[in-house]
PDB file of C-alpha atoms in Angstrom:
ATOM      1  CA  UNK A  22     102.654 101.133 103.653  1.00  0.00           C
ATOM      2  CA  UNK A  23     101.272  97.660 103.383  1.00  0.00           C
ATOM      3  CA  UNK A  24      98.176  96.766 105.464  1.00  0.00           C
ATOM      4  CA  UNK A  25      99.820  93.737 106.831  1.00  0.00           C
ATOM      5  CA  UNK A  26     103.558  93.351 106.981  1.00  0.00           C
ATOM      6  CA  UNK A  27     105.557  90.263 107.697  1.00  0.00           C
ATOM      7  CA  UNK A  28     109.272  89.365 107.668  1.00  0.00           C
ATOM      8  CA  UNK A  29     109.511  87.048 104.579  1.00  0.00           C
ATOM      9  CA  UNK A  30     112.314  84.885 106.146  1.00  0.00           C
ATOM     10  CA  UNK A  31     113.295  82.173 105.577  1.00  0.00           C
ATOM     11  CA  UNK A  32     113.560  81.248 109.303  1.00  0.00           C
ATOM     12  CA  UNK A  33     115.896  78.162 109.402  1.00  0.00           C
ATOM     13  CA  UNK A  34     115.604  76.217 112.710  1.00  0.00           C
ATOM     14  CA  UNK A  35     116.577  72.796 113.968  1.00  0.00           C
ATOM     15  CA  UNK A  36     113.972  70.320 114.901  1.00  0.00           C
ATOM     16  CA  UNK A  37     112.830  70.996 118.508  1.00  0.00           C
ATOM     17  CA  UNK A  38     113.576  74.607 118.496  1.00  0.00           C
ATOM     18  CA  UNK A  39     111.079  77.364 119.532  1.00  0.00           C
ATOM     19  CA  UNK A  40     110.461  79.935 116.837  1.00  0.00           C
ATOM     20  CA  UNK A  41     108.414  83.171 116.813  1.00  0.00           C
ATOM     21  CA  UNK A  42     106.912  85.223 113.873  1.00  0.00           C
ATOM     22  CA  UNK A  43     105.671  88.671 114.182  1.00  0.00           C
ATOM     23  CA  UNK A  44     103.302  90.605 111.963  1.00  0.00           C
ATOM     24  CA  UNK A  45     102.112  94.193 111.933  1.00  0.00           C
ATOM     25  CA  UNK A  46      98.942  95.649 110.631  1.00  0.00           C
ATOM     26  CA  UNK A  47      98.130  99.294 109.806  1.00  0.00           C
ATOM     27  CA  UNK A  48      94.495  99.653 110.527  1.00  0.00           C
ATOM     28  CA  UNK A  49      93.920 100.098 114.288  1.00  0.00           C
ATOM     29  CA  UNK A  50      90.317  99.352 113.957  1.00  0.00           C
ATOM     30  CA  UNK A  51      90.986  95.845 112.468  1.00  0.00           C
ATOM     31  CA  UNK A  52      88.711  93.375 114.185  1.00  0.00           C
ATOM     32  CA  UNK A  53      89.665  89.765 113.206  1.00  0.00           C
ATOM     33  CA  UNK A  54      93.021  88.167 113.114  1.00  0.00           C
ATOM     34  CA  UNK A  55      94.216  84.763 112.035  1.00  0.00           C
ATOM     35  CA  UNK A  56      97.295  82.776 111.134  1.00  0.00           C
ATOM     36  CA  UNK A  57      97.082  80.574 107.993  1.00  0.00           C
ATOM     37  CA  UNK A  58      99.697  77.898 106.868  1.00  0.00           C
ATOM     38  CA  UNK A  59     100.428  77.463 103.194  1.00  0.00           C
ATOM     39  CA  UNK A  60     102.536  74.555 101.867  1.00  0.00           C
ATOM     40  CA  UNK A  61     104.414  74.979  98.688  1.00  0.00           C
ATOM     41  CA  UNK A  62     102.102  75.306  95.680  1.00  0.00           C
ATOM     42  CA  UNK A  63      98.956  74.547  97.854  1.00  0.00           C
ATOM     43  CA  UNK A  64      96.076  76.469  99.122  1.00  0.00           C
ATOM     44  CA  UNK A  65      96.358  78.162 102.497  1.00  0.00           C
ATOM     45  CA  UNK A  66      94.725  76.520 105.377  1.00  0.00           C
ATOM     46  CA  UNK A  67      93.383  78.098 108.609  1.00  0.00           C
ATOM     47  CA  UNK A  68      95.999  77.430 111.506  1.00  0.00           C
ATOM     48  CA  UNK A  69      94.295  79.355 114.210  1.00  0.00           C
ATOM     49  CA  UNK A  70      92.369  82.524 115.056  1.00  0.00           C
ATOM     50  CA  UNK A  71      93.896  85.111 117.228  1.00  0.00           C
ATOM     51  CA  UNK A  72      92.032  86.284 120.186  1.00  0.00           C
ATOM     52  CA  UNK A  73      92.657  89.491 122.330  1.00  0.00           C
ATOM     53  CA  UNK A  74      93.544  87.470 125.331  1.00  0.00           C
ATOM     54  CA  UNK A  75      95.861  85.153 123.427  1.00  0.00           C
ATOM     55  CA  UNK A  76      95.286  81.639 122.630  1.00  0.00           C
ATOM     56  CA  UNK A  77      97.063  78.297 122.418  1.00  0.00           C
ATOM     57  CA  UNK A  78      96.565  75.216 120.272  1.00  0.00           C
ATOM     58  CA  UNK A  79      98.951  72.400 121.148  1.00  0.00           C
ATOM     59  CA  UNK A  80     102.459  73.672 120.362  1.00  0.00           C
ATOM     60  CA  UNK A  81     101.163  76.818 118.626  1.00  0.00           C
ATOM     61  CA  UNK A  82     100.454  80.114 120.758  1.00  0.00           C
ATOM     62  CA  UNK A  83      99.150  83.376 119.149  1.00  0.00           C
ATOM     63  CA  UNK A  84      99.075  86.725 120.687  1.00  0.00           C
ATOM     64  CA  UNK A  85      97.666  90.026 119.795  1.00  0.00           C
ATOM     65  CA  UNK A  86      98.792  93.343 120.920  1.00  0.00           C
ATOM     66  CA  UNK A  87      96.315  95.983 119.796  1.00  0.00           C
ATOM     67  CA  UNK A  88      98.276  98.891 121.258  1.00  0.00           C
ATOM     68  CA  UNK A  89     101.293  98.135 119.042  1.00  0.00           C
ATOM     69  CA  UNK A  90      99.218  96.626 116.264  1.00  0.00           C
ATOM     70  CA  UNK A  91     101.033  93.340 115.964  1.00  0.00           C
ATOM     71  CA  UNK A  92     100.286  89.731 116.041  1.00  0.00           C
ATOM     72  CA  UNK A  93     102.621  87.005 116.890  1.00  0.00           C
ATOM     73  CA  UNK A  94     102.831  83.122 116.409  1.00  0.00           C
ATOM     74  CA  UNK A  95     104.986  81.028 118.632  1.00  0.00           C
ATOM     75  CA  UNK A  96     105.801  77.412 117.570  1.00  0.00           C
ATOM     76  CA  UNK A  97     107.284  75.219 120.223  1.00  0.00           C
ATOM     77  CA  UNK A  98     109.216  71.913 119.707  1.00  0.00           C
ATOM     78  CA  UNK A  99     109.306  72.401 115.903  1.00  0.00           C
ATOM     79  CA  UNK A 100     108.804  69.557 113.700  1.00  0.00           C
ATOM     80  CA  UNK A 101     109.944  68.869 110.143  1.00  0.00           C
ATOM     81  CA  UNK A 102     106.254  68.847 109.134  1.00  0.00           C
ATOM     82  CA  UNK A 103     106.004  72.532 110.393  1.00  0.00           C
ATOM     83  CA  UNK A 104     107.972  73.686 107.296  1.00  0.00           C
ATOM     84  CA  UNK A 105     105.733  75.976 105.427  1.00  0.00           C
ATOM     85  CA  UNK A 106     104.803  79.570 104.877  1.00  0.00           C
ATOM     86  CA  UNK A 107     102.919  81.181 107.596  1.00  0.00           C
ATOM     87  CA  UNK A 108     100.482  83.963 106.512  1.00  0.00           C
ATOM     88  CA  UNK A 109      99.258  86.701 108.823  1.00  0.00           C
ATOM     89  CA  UNK A 110      95.689  87.684 108.091  1.00  0.00           C
ATOM     90  CA  UNK A 111      93.527  90.653 109.213  1.00  0.00           C
ATOM     91  CA  UNK A 112      90.077  91.745 108.730  1.00  0.00           C
ATOM     92  CA  UNK A 113      89.300  95.541 109.083  1.00  0.00           C
ATOM     93  CA  UNK A 114      86.087  97.432 109.548  1.00  0.00           C
ATOM     94  CA  UNK A 115      84.256  98.282 106.387  1.00  0.00           C
ATOM     95  CA  UNK A 116      86.021  95.642 104.529  1.00  0.00           C
ATOM     96  CA  UNK A 117      84.163  92.325 103.937  1.00  0.00           C
ATOM     97  CA  UNK A 118      87.241  90.317 102.921  1.00  0.00           C
ATOM     98  CA  UNK A 119      90.304  89.297 104.570  1.00  0.00           C
ATOM     99  CA  UNK A 120      93.712  90.898 103.993  1.00  0.00           C
ATOM    100  CA  UNK A 121      96.637  88.669 103.805  1.00  0.00           C
ATOM    101  CA  UNK A 122     100.347  89.197 104.560  1.00  0.00           C
ATOM    102  CA  UNK A 123     102.952  88.070 102.152  1.00  0.00           C
ATOM    103  CA  UNK A 124     103.930  85.281 104.560  1.00  0.00           C
ATOM    104  CA  UNK A 125     106.965  84.136 106.563  1.00  0.00           C
ATOM    105  CA  UNK A 126     108.733  81.055 105.458  1.00  0.00           C
ATOM    106  CA  UNK A 127     109.696  78.451 108.011  1.00  0.00           C
ATOM    107  CA  UNK A 128     112.251  75.621 107.236  1.00  0.00           C
ATOM    108  CA  UNK A 129     112.796  73.113 110.079  1.00  0.00           C
ATOM    109  CA  UNK A 130     115.983  71.100 109.527  1.00  0.00           C
ATOM    110  CA  UNK A 131     116.810  67.685 110.906  1.00  0.00           C
TER     111      UNK A 131
ATOM    112  CA  UNK B  11      81.884  65.752 102.295  1.00  0.00           C
ATOM    113  CA  UNK B  12      81.374  69.462 102.013  1.00  0.00           C
ATOM    114  CA  UNK B  13      84.038  71.555 100.286  1.00  0.00           C
ATOM    115  CA  UNK B  14      84.978  73.980  97.621  1.00  0.00           C
ATOM    116  CA  UNK B  15      86.064  72.756  94.193  1.00  0.00           C
ATOM    117  CA  UNK B  16      88.164  74.741  91.624  1.00  0.00           C
ATOM    118  CA  UNK B  17      88.678  73.526  88.230  1.00  0.00           C
ATOM    119  CA  UNK B  18      90.797  73.242  86.292  1.00  0.00           C
ATOM    120  CA  UNK B  19      93.805  72.652  88.277  1.00  0.00           C
ATOM    121  CA  UNK B  20      96.130  73.992  85.461  1.00  0.00           C
ATOM    122  CA  UNK B  21      95.245  76.099  82.628  1.00  0.00           C
ATOM    123  CA  UNK B  22      97.172  77.604  79.684  1.00  0.00           C
ATOM    124  CA  UNK B  23      95.850  80.621  77.817  1.00  0.00           C
ATOM    125  CA  UNK B  24      97.053  82.230  74.628  1.00  0.00           C
ATOM    126  CA  UNK B  25      97.448  85.975  74.722  1.00  0.00           C
ATOM    127  CA  UNK B  26      94.169  87.731  73.652  1.00  0.00           C
ATOM    128  CA  UNK B  27      91.811  84.801  74.913  1.00  0.00           C
ATOM    129  CA  UNK B  28      89.371  85.122  77.713  1.00  0.00           C
ATOM    130  CA  UNK B  29      89.230  82.123  80.021  1.00  0.00           C
ATOM    131  CA  UNK B  30      86.779  81.149  82.878  1.00  0.00           C
ATOM    132  CA  UNK B  31      88.019  79.648  86.071  1.00  0.00           C
ATOM    133  CA  UNK B  32      85.288  77.625  88.001  1.00  0.00           C
ATOM    134  CA  UNK B  33      84.570  77.610  91.609  1.00  0.00           C
ATOM    135  CA  UNK B  34      81.820  75.462  93.287  1.00  0.00           C
ATOM    136  CA  UNK B  35      81.025  75.116  97.006  1.00  0.00           C
ATOM    137  CA  UNK B  36      78.500  72.794  98.813  1.00  0.00           C
ATOM    138  CA  UNK B  37      79.142  74.272 102.163  1.00  0.00           C
ATOM    139  CA  UNK B  38      76.102  76.478 102.138  1.00  0.00           C
ATOM    140  CA  UNK B  39      78.323  79.401 102.587  1.00  0.00           C
ATOM    141  CA  UNK B  40      76.898  82.881 101.671  1.00  0.00           C
ATOM    142  CA  UNK B  41      80.106  84.643 100.790  1.00  0.00           C
ATOM    143  CA  UNK B  42      82.669  83.728  98.140  1.00  0.00           C
ATOM    144  CA  UNK B  43      85.969  85.408  97.075  1.00  0.00           C
ATOM    145  CA  UNK B  44      88.595  85.391  94.493  1.00  0.00           C
ATOM    146  CA  UNK B  45      92.237  85.995  95.187  1.00  0.00           C
ATOM    147  CA  UNK B  46      95.333  85.894  93.110  1.00  0.00           C
ATOM    148  CA  UNK B  47      98.891  84.870  94.308  1.00  0.00           C
ATOM    149  CA  UNK B  48     102.147  85.552  92.588  1.00  0.00           C
ATOM    150  CA  UNK B  49     105.322  83.876  93.427  1.00  0.00           C
ATOM    151  CA  UNK B  50     106.743  84.972  96.831  1.00  0.00           C
ATOM    152  CA  UNK B  51     103.768  87.286  97.425  1.00  0.00           C
ATOM    153  CA  UNK B  52     100.568  87.276  99.503  1.00  0.00           C
ATOM    154  CA  UNK B  53      97.053  86.940  98.400  1.00  0.00           C
ATOM    155  CA  UNK B  54      95.474  89.868  96.564  1.00  0.00           C
ATOM    156  CA  UNK B  55      91.700  90.259  96.444  1.00  0.00           C
ATOM    157  CA  UNK B  56      90.087  90.330  92.961  1.00  0.00           C
ATOM    158  CA  UNK B  57      86.349  90.081  93.602  1.00  0.00           C
ATOM    159  CA  UNK B  58      84.030  88.948  96.352  1.00  0.00           C
ATOM    160  CA  UNK B  59      80.320  88.281  96.822  1.00  0.00           C
ATOM    161  CA  UNK B  60      78.241  88.318 100.012  1.00  0.00           C
ATOM    162  CA  UNK B  61      74.996  87.165  98.458  1.00  0.00           C
ATOM    163  CA  UNK B  62      73.588  85.736  95.153  1.00  0.00           C
ATOM    164  CA  UNK B  63      73.383  88.232  92.425  1.00  0.00           C
ATOM    165  CA  UNK B  64      75.681  90.831  94.130  1.00  0.00           C
ATOM    166  CA  UNK B  65      79.377  91.098  94.071  1.00  0.00           C
ATOM    167  CA  UNK B  66      82.053  93.959  94.812  1.00  0.00           C
ATOM    168  CA  UNK B  67      85.395  94.704  93.329  1.00  0.00           C
ATOM    169  CA  UNK B  68      88.440  93.932  95.295  1.00  0.00           C
ATOM    170  CA  UNK B  69      91.859  95.598  95.063  1.00  0.00           C
ATOM    171  CA  UNK B  70      92.850  94.393  91.556  1.00  0.00           C
ATOM    172  CA  UNK B  71      89.622  93.896  89.707  1.00  0.00           C
ATOM    173  CA  UNK B  72      90.793  95.327  86.461  1.00  0.00           C
ATOM    174  CA  UNK B  73      90.827  92.700  83.638  1.00  0.00           C
ATOM    175  CA  UNK B  74      88.491  90.355  85.530  1.00  0.00           C
ATOM    176  CA  UNK B  75      84.891  89.746  85.732  1.00  0.00           C
ATOM    177  CA  UNK B  76      82.487  87.466  87.859  1.00  0.00           C
ATOM    178  CA  UNK B  77      79.044  86.349  88.173  1.00  0.00           C
ATOM    179  CA  UNK B  78      77.102  85.021  91.134  1.00  0.00           C
ATOM    180  CA  UNK B  79      73.790  83.551  89.728  1.00  0.00           C
ATOM    181  CA  UNK B  80      73.640  80.537  92.198  1.00  0.00           C
ATOM    182  CA  UNK B  81      74.805  80.359  95.796  1.00  0.00           C
ATOM    183  CA  UNK B  82      77.070  77.424  95.080  1.00  0.00           C
ATOM    184  CA  UNK B  83      78.972  79.037  92.157  1.00  0.00           C
ATOM    185  CA  UNK B  84      81.332  81.958  91.595  1.00  0.00           C
ATOM    186  CA  UNK B  85      83.125  81.697  88.292  1.00  0.00           C
ATOM    187  CA  UNK B  86      85.917  84.027  87.514  1.00  0.00           C
ATOM    188  CA  UNK B  87      86.721  85.150  83.969  1.00  0.00           C
ATOM    189  CA  UNK B  88      90.175  86.433  83.077  1.00  0.00           C
ATOM    190  CA  UNK B  89      89.725  88.792  80.024  1.00  0.00           C
ATOM    191  CA  UNK B  90      92.289  89.842  77.574  1.00  0.00           C
ATOM    192  CA  UNK B  91      92.412  93.029  79.274  1.00  0.00           C
ATOM    193  CA  UNK B  92      94.394  91.625  82.107  1.00  0.00           C
ATOM    194  CA  UNK B  93      97.781  92.387  81.203  1.00  0.00           C
ATOM    195  CA  UNK B  94      99.744  89.891  83.472  1.00  0.00           C
ATOM    196  CA  UNK B  95      97.346  86.915  84.086  1.00  0.00           C
ATOM    197  CA  UNK B  96      99.892  84.294  84.898  1.00  0.00           C
ATOM    198  CA  UNK B  97      99.329  83.484  88.606  1.00  0.00           C
ATOM    199  CA  UNK B  98      97.737  81.185  91.101  1.00  0.00           C
ATOM    200  CA  UNK B  99      94.138  81.836  91.498  1.00  0.00           C
ATOM    201  CA  UNK B 100      92.289  80.847  94.763  1.00  0.00           C
ATOM    202  CA  UNK B 101      88.556  80.773  95.327  1.00  0.00           C
ATOM    203  CA  UNK B 102      87.366  80.807  99.057  1.00  0.00           C
ATOM    204  CA  UNK B 103      84.089  80.754 100.833  1.00  0.00           C
ATOM    205  CA  UNK B 104      82.888  81.721 104.324  1.00  0.00           C
ATOM    206  CA  UNK B 105      79.566  81.934 106.313  1.00  0.00           C
ATOM    207  CA  UNK B 106      79.294  85.560 105.434  1.00  0.00           C
ATOM    208  CA  UNK B 107      80.870  87.420 108.522  1.00  0.00           C
ATOM    209  CA  UNK B 108      84.647  87.670 107.835  1.00  0.00           C
ATOM    210  CA  UNK B 109      85.563  84.549 109.586  1.00  0.00           C
ATOM    211  CA  UNK B 110      88.178  81.899 108.596  1.00  0.00           C
ATOM    212  CA  UNK B 111      87.899  80.941 104.899  1.00  0.00           C
ATOM    213  CA  UNK B 112      87.619  77.555 103.371  1.00  0.00           C
ATOM    214  CA  UNK B 113      89.835  77.564 100.261  1.00  0.00           C
ATOM    215  CA  UNK B 114      89.700  75.556  96.984  1.00  0.00           C
ATOM    216  CA  UNK B 115      92.835  73.935  95.826  1.00  0.00           C
ATOM    217  CA  UNK B 116      93.549  76.622  93.237  1.00  0.00           C
ATOM    218  CA  UNK B 117      94.035  77.026  89.595  1.00  0.00           C
ATOM    219  CA  UNK B 118      97.376  77.772  87.980  1.00  0.00           C
ATOM    220  CA  UNK B 119      96.965  79.947  84.916  1.00  0.00           C
ATOM    221  CA  UNK B 120      99.752  80.440  82.483  1.00  0.00           C
ATOM    222  CA  UNK B 121      99.823  82.639  79.411  1.00  0.00           C
ATOM    223  CA  UNK B 122     101.613  81.000  76.592  1.00  0.00           C
TER     224      UNK B 122
END
């Protein structure tokens, strides 16, 4: 089983739609959680950290469910510029580097 | 402006050759990392370094080597022992605790 699993998509949504991605992780003792955004043929960029109480940054909301070991990302009022691959990222105990999921591709259509 | 610089952006290697990918940061970050990304896949950890003169193997270290002689620099050598080196290589740095990374813009290596 992969340490971090994501639905690869693609998720094709119209502009203005709300879309949600989930990600599951295998290590129940994982401590830090992030969402990264990666544009085609570019480096990943930190979108937001994910906190236990959930957190919001503008149109983006991240949630963490430790009991079920999943992380979610909700994007409201989708823009064309949101089209990208969204990487779920986890850090576990005893591991000094982040583990990346394979990503979920989002395509926002006009 | 502080940042992390990878060079070259594109690299072509003949089979049997060793090549070295450069990664330099001026963020004063203690930790540096190398990842490999294949098309449609996530990032896989090759090597990482928490402090100068120390580094650890990641999940796919075979066929690669690194050095960390300076805090700012963490070059990656892709040796001829790496059987399938064609990939997108990403270098990253962080303050040391596993916090969000800053990535370089990557090097695309192609074996010809």
